Amino acid sequence: MRKKNILLKTAALAMAAAFTVVTPITAQASAEYGYSYNYDYWGDVQESPDLYNVCKVFTSSDLGLDVKLKNPQGMYVHGDSIFICDSGNNRILELKRSSAESLEYVRTIDSFNGGEGEATLNNPTDIAISEDGDIFIADQGNARVLKLDKDLNYLMKFEKPDDKTLDPKLVFQPSKLAIDTAERVYCIAVGINKGLVKYENDGTFSGFVGATPVTYDWTDYIWKKFASQEQRAKMVSFVPTEYDNIFMDYEGFIYACTGAVKADDLRNGSADAVRKLNLMGNNILVQNGDWNAYGDLYFGSGGGYEGPSYFTDITVMDNDIYACLDKNRGRVFGYDDQGHMVFAFGGNGNMDGYFRQPSAIERYGHELYVLDSLDCSITAFVPTEFGNLVYDAIEQFDQGNYEASGASWENVMKQNGNYDLAYIGIGRALLRQKRYKEAMDYFELKYDAENYSKAYKQYRKEWVEDHIVIIVIVILALFLIPLSIGRVKRIRHEIDTADIFVAGRNR
């Protein structure tokens, strides 16, 4: 959570929680505020025009499958192909996307040619494709990550890391993976909480990357110092949290998400539901929004769920907007590169646009595809007119077309006057156009203290440069006038007290 006005926001959270003991505000969002919503500076839910519409829900029948999907867990988009990890059937399906309304079955990947050991897949949970077309599969049931060529010929495999800190009895269960342009593999494995398992392109294990920070309660820490060995054994160990999923963006940064974090840690900012890792494994995710990226702000129970949002997957668009899939509430949350929430939609249910157990999310351009492992379906979402306006404004700003970006944000604001990001977007566009005073007005409207400070700093500098002559004259006047007055007074005093004048007066 942002540090600015933290006491005020904490009070707002407390007041909101007091009125949402049974039913959380976000549960009401789908009923009272519509399908899509957002949060304002005060943490209140604000209705929003939908940024996405459901285009189509694809089931096994729609895809023309002889064997129905069973507990699908992973999804990956490569070019015009969408790969589905049909984990319950020990296979991967390749689909061709002709349009958002058309997915066609291409082939089934359930075995491969060559290699040693099992030549079939066992509970595949994730897949990734390299630029050269090589296929990487998290073959969890066979305790390996496979590398195959496009014709499904065996190339190599990645097995349990040779690391002395790992329990020798631990069974290697790769669950999610990502690959970079050099075909290095970054893998999440069940039971390994040291970060991402990294392999070089020759299969060599090269260490762990991006371990999540250890979080603990100080009272527990102090108590553990004085507790007996038996008492310590019963206490929760202070260990890093495992990631749930990862995604590598077009720049080679890894976005990682986890839902296994405490609600209090999310609120006070000591734990992150989303991280952006550089090559050193450091978290460089920008969070300049009023609220950190962890989904719904209120964690009441009701509507079939309780506790905070649980991010189970993440995908990133080329405009740096990242969409997080909440398997607890069945929602999708989108954030921009500054950490501002762009949209939130979805929910638990059987209707189109709602989910029973969402397990994976992918993007194709601006389109979003969500895989439901319980409903065994794929939901295709396409941007609405309002959504396209928002994306135009963001992308125009990134391209340096600030005037057009500001105009697009104004159109967004006309459709939704409660959309905070529109005011901030206009302010940022004006800031880049060096219209600092106007930018300050927009930032002030939405309590954006950080950007307001930037605009004010530049406005102050500009004002000083424009009025430098007057400033110098005023400063000189402030010093010279009193100096001159004092000098005149001294001269008059010297004249009045001079001997010649005193003697003349005494005659």
XYZ file of C-alpha atoms in Angstrom, residues 166-457:
292
model
C 16.873 -29.374 -0.929
C 15.389 -32.327 0.905
C 16.762 -35.503 -0.742
C 13.313 -37.061 -0.393
C 11.646 -34.193 -2.252
C 10.030 -35.324 -5.482
C 10.605 -32.855 -8.307
C 7.190 -31.586 -9.464
C 7.553 -28.742 -11.970
C 4.286 -26.840 -12.218
C 4.894 -23.648 -14.233
C 7.689 -22.427 -16.478
C 8.966 -19.632 -18.674
C 11.849 -19.409 -21.121
C 13.918 -16.478 -22.320
C 15.343 -15.752 -25.762
C 18.444 -17.837 -24.986
C 16.169 -20.787 -24.048
C 17.108 -20.633 -20.395
C 14.357 -22.202 -18.305
C 12.755 -20.629 -15.228
C 10.591 -23.095 -13.385
C 8.243 -23.190 -10.395
C 8.305 -26.528 -8.579
C 5.981 -27.761 -5.853
C 7.680 -27.741 -2.446
C 10.587 -25.511 -3.519
C 10.230 -22.056 -1.943
C 13.695 -20.695 -2.687
C 12.451 -18.883 -5.775
C 12.404 -19.875 -9.421
C 14.535 -22.836 -10.441
C 16.852 -21.627 -13.201
C 18.472 -23.860 -15.831
C 20.913 -22.841 -18.534
C 20.081 -23.830 -22.100
C 22.331 -26.888 -21.811
C 20.301 -28.205 -18.878
C 22.705 -27.111 -16.148
C 21.050 -25.981 -12.917
C 22.359 -22.476 -12.202
C 20.589 -21.537 -8.980
C 17.407 -20.002 -7.645
C 16.065 -16.618 -8.744
C 13.787 -14.111 -7.055
C 12.946 -15.716 -3.718
C 10.091 -13.855 -2.037
C 11.007 -11.900 1.102
C 10.547 -13.719 4.393
C 7.676 -12.281 6.437
C 7.105 -12.862 10.127
C 5.494 -11.358 13.175
C 7.860 -9.757 15.693
C 5.997 -11.241 18.655
C 6.381 -14.717 17.172
C 10.040 -14.018 16.492
C 10.711 -12.955 20.087
C 8.689 -15.844 21.497
C 10.644 -18.275 19.325
C 13.861 -17.071 20.927
C 12.659 -18.177 24.371
C 10.513 -21.173 23.401
C 11.505 -24.775 23.976
C 12.486 -27.051 21.108
C 9.055 -28.703 21.115
C 7.310 -25.337 21.087
C 9.482 -24.176 18.198
C 8.622 -27.272 16.208
C 4.927 -26.446 16.510
C 5.409 -22.864 15.359
C 5.275 -21.836 11.709
C 8.737 -21.526 10.173
C 9.774 -18.195 8.686
C 10.304 -19.327 5.119
C 9.821 -17.645 1.737
C 6.563 -18.133 -0.130
C 6.260 -20.239 -3.264
C 5.177 -18.592 -6.482
C 1.990 -19.761 -8.175
C 2.727 -18.700 -11.725
C 5.103 -16.724 -13.937
C 5.048 -14.903 -17.255
C 7.942 -13.492 -19.273
C 7.145 -10.238 -21.081
C 8.487 -8.983 -24.392
C 11.439 -7.277 -22.669
C 12.558 -10.394 -20.826
C 11.254 -9.411 -17.393
C 9.539 -12.121 -15.388
C 6.220 -11.340 -13.740
C 5.516 -13.721 -10.874
C 2.381 -13.990 -8.763
C 1.499 -15.726 -5.541
C -1.653 -16.019 -3.508
C -0.147 -17.700 -0.462
C 0.306 -14.499 1.526
C -1.404 -13.182 4.628
C -4.072 -10.516 4.392
C -2.290 -8.249 6.896
C 0.965 -8.514 4.941
C -0.835 -7.436 1.783
C -2.415 -4.459 3.502
C 0.756 -3.163 5.131
C 2.903 -3.778 2.053
C 5.276 -6.299 3.648
C 4.329 -8.933 1.065
C 3.649 -8.725 -2.657
C 1.023 -10.641 -4.607
C 2.807 -9.645 -7.843
C 6.505 -9.175 -8.489
C 8.485 -8.105 -11.551
C 11.917 -9.700 -11.567
C 14.969 -8.462 -13.428
C 17.960 -10.628 -14.360
C 19.307 -10.330 -10.820
C 16.050 -11.572 -9.356
C 15.209 -8.182 -7.820
C 11.642 -6.949 -7.682
C 11.344 -3.809 -9.842
C 7.554 -3.633 -10.037
C 6.391 -0.009 -9.845
C 3.480 0.528 -7.460
C 2.598 4.210 -7.586
C -1.138 3.597 -7.369
C -3.198 4.425 -4.315
C -3.390 0.702 -3.583
C -0.909 -2.071 -4.177
C -1.682 -4.758 -6.747
C -3.365 -7.480 -4.737
C -6.908 -7.549 -6.085
C -9.935 -6.721 -3.969
C -9.312 -4.387 -1.055
C -11.791 -5.941 1.347
C -11.556 -9.495 2.569
C -14.946 -10.274 4.100
C -16.609 -13.661 3.746
C -19.661 -14.402 1.640
C -20.684 -15.399 -1.864
C -18.801 -18.692 -1.567
C -15.395 -17.255 -0.704
C -13.457 -15.623 2.089
C -10.084 -14.005 2.561
C -8.077 -11.923 0.086
C -7.788 -12.408 -3.645
C -5.596 -15.337 -4.663
C -3.613 -14.634 -7.831
C -3.100 -17.940 -9.579
C -1.874 -16.676 -12.961
C -0.688 -13.520 -14.680
C -0.223 -12.318 -18.247
C 1.326 -9.119 -19.625
C 0.401 -7.166 -22.753
C 2.837 -5.288 -24.943
C 1.572 -2.016 -23.458
C 2.807 -3.219 -20.036
C -0.678 -3.757 -18.649
C -0.671 -6.941 -16.622
C -3.814 -8.949 -15.910
C -4.005 -11.116 -12.793
C -6.398 -14.024 -12.376
C -8.015 -14.380 -8.953
C -9.054 -17.991 -8.409
C -10.665 -17.183 -5.056
C -13.221 -14.692 -6.355
C -13.125 -15.644 -10.020
C -12.092 -12.161 -11.089
C -9.574 -10.581 -13.451
C -7.657 -7.504 -12.268
C -5.692 -5.316 -14.665
C -2.929 -2.851 -13.695
C -0.821 -0.435 -15.714
C 2.956 -0.034 -15.536
C 2.594 2.480 -12.693
C 0.508 0.147 -10.547
C -2.861 1.864 -11.095
C -5.824 -0.481 -11.394
C -7.183 -0.333 -14.942
C -10.102 -2.746 -14.573
C -11.651 -5.457 -12.453
C -14.371 -7.808 -13.642
C -15.710 -11.312 -13.243
C -16.947 -13.360 -10.324
C -17.938 -16.842 -9.226
C -20.849 -18.351 -11.143
C -22.074 -20.312 -14.129
C -22.977 -17.411 -16.418
C -20.799 -16.280 -19.291
C -18.031 -14.060 -17.954
C -18.026 -15.788 -14.572
C -15.959 -18.744 -13.456
C -16.144 -21.794 -11.244
C -12.421 -22.464 -10.858
C -10.239 -20.306 -13.121
C -6.745 -21.707 -13.518
C -4.981 -19.833 -16.333
C -5.094 -16.562 -18.254
C -3.407 -15.583 -21.518
C -3.578 -12.658 -23.880
C -3.655 -12.338 -27.647
C -3.054 -8.679 -28.375
C -5.649 -6.976 -26.191
C -7.884 -10.044 -26.070
C -7.924 -12.140 -22.901
C -8.499 -15.899 -22.643
C -9.361 -17.514 -19.313
C -9.202 -21.262 -18.723
C -11.604 -22.784 -16.182
C -10.370 -26.122 -14.820
C -13.690 -27.086 -13.207
C -15.996 -25.922 -15.970
C -13.489 -27.226 -18.545
C -13.953 -24.217 -20.786
C -12.096 -21.290 -22.348
C -13.682 -17.841 -22.197
C -12.610 -15.306 -24.817
C -12.866 -11.633 -23.818
C -12.579 -8.772 -26.308
C -12.169 -5.066 -25.484
C -15.227 -2.842 -25.658
C -15.258 0.629 -27.185
C -14.486 1.998 -23.734
C -11.661 -0.496 -23.298
C -10.146 0.420 -26.647
C -10.245 4.103 -25.651
C -8.318 3.326 -22.485
C -5.748 1.271 -24.370
C -5.393 3.962 -27.059
C -4.701 6.572 -24.386
C -2.086 4.398 -22.677
C -0.328 3.378 -25.883
C -0.333 6.891 -27.331
C 1.380 8.096 -24.177
C 3.990 5.325 -24.422
C 4.645 6.309 -28.053
C 5.229 9.925 -27.054
C 2.030 11.238 -28.647
C 0.976 13.129 -25.531
C -1.565 15.433 -27.123
C -3.468 12.506 -28.650
C -3.200 10.620 -25.362
C -4.730 13.522 -23.483
C -7.574 13.711 -25.996
C -8.240 9.988 -25.637
C -8.283 10.277 -21.861
C -10.803 13.116 -22.167
C -13.068 10.803 -24.177
C -12.634 8.167 -21.477
C -13.580 10.707 -18.828
C -16.726 11.656 -20.754
C -17.886 8.041 -20.572
C -16.868 7.536 -16.952
C -16.404 10.620 -14.801
C -15.400 8.459 -11.812
C -12.461 6.836 -13.603
C -9.463 8.135 -11.657
C -6.954 6.912 -14.217
C -8.423 9.288 -16.830
C -7.677 12.344 -14.668
C -4.194 11.068 -13.887
C -3.640 10.222 -17.553
C -4.630 13.722 -18.664
C -2.368 15.184 -15.998
C 0.588 13.055 -17.141
C -0.040 14.031 -20.773
C -0.128 17.720 -19.835
C 3.013 17.250 -17.745
C 4.879 15.888 -20.762
C 3.603 18.827 -22.822
C 5.094 21.152 -20.192
C 1.671 22.488 -19.271
C 2.503 22.158 -15.621
C -0.161 24.387 -14.073
C -2.959 22.539 -15.883
C -1.403 19.196 -14.940
C -1.378 20.204 -11.278
C -5.120 20.813 -11.396
C -5.853 17.286 -12.615
C -3.463 15.652 -10.135
C -5.007 17.650 -7.325
C -8.484 16.436 -8.261
C -7.447 12.816 -7.704
C -5.046 13.375 -4.800
C -2.049 12.206 -6.832
C 0.566 13.736 -4.560
C 3.579 12.232 -6.320
C 2.740 13.498 -9.793
C 1.489 16.774 -8.328
C 4.921 17.272 -6.759
C 6.600 16.605 -10.107
C 4.349 19.112 -11.870
C 4.721 21.683 -9.106
C 8.508 21.389 -9.191
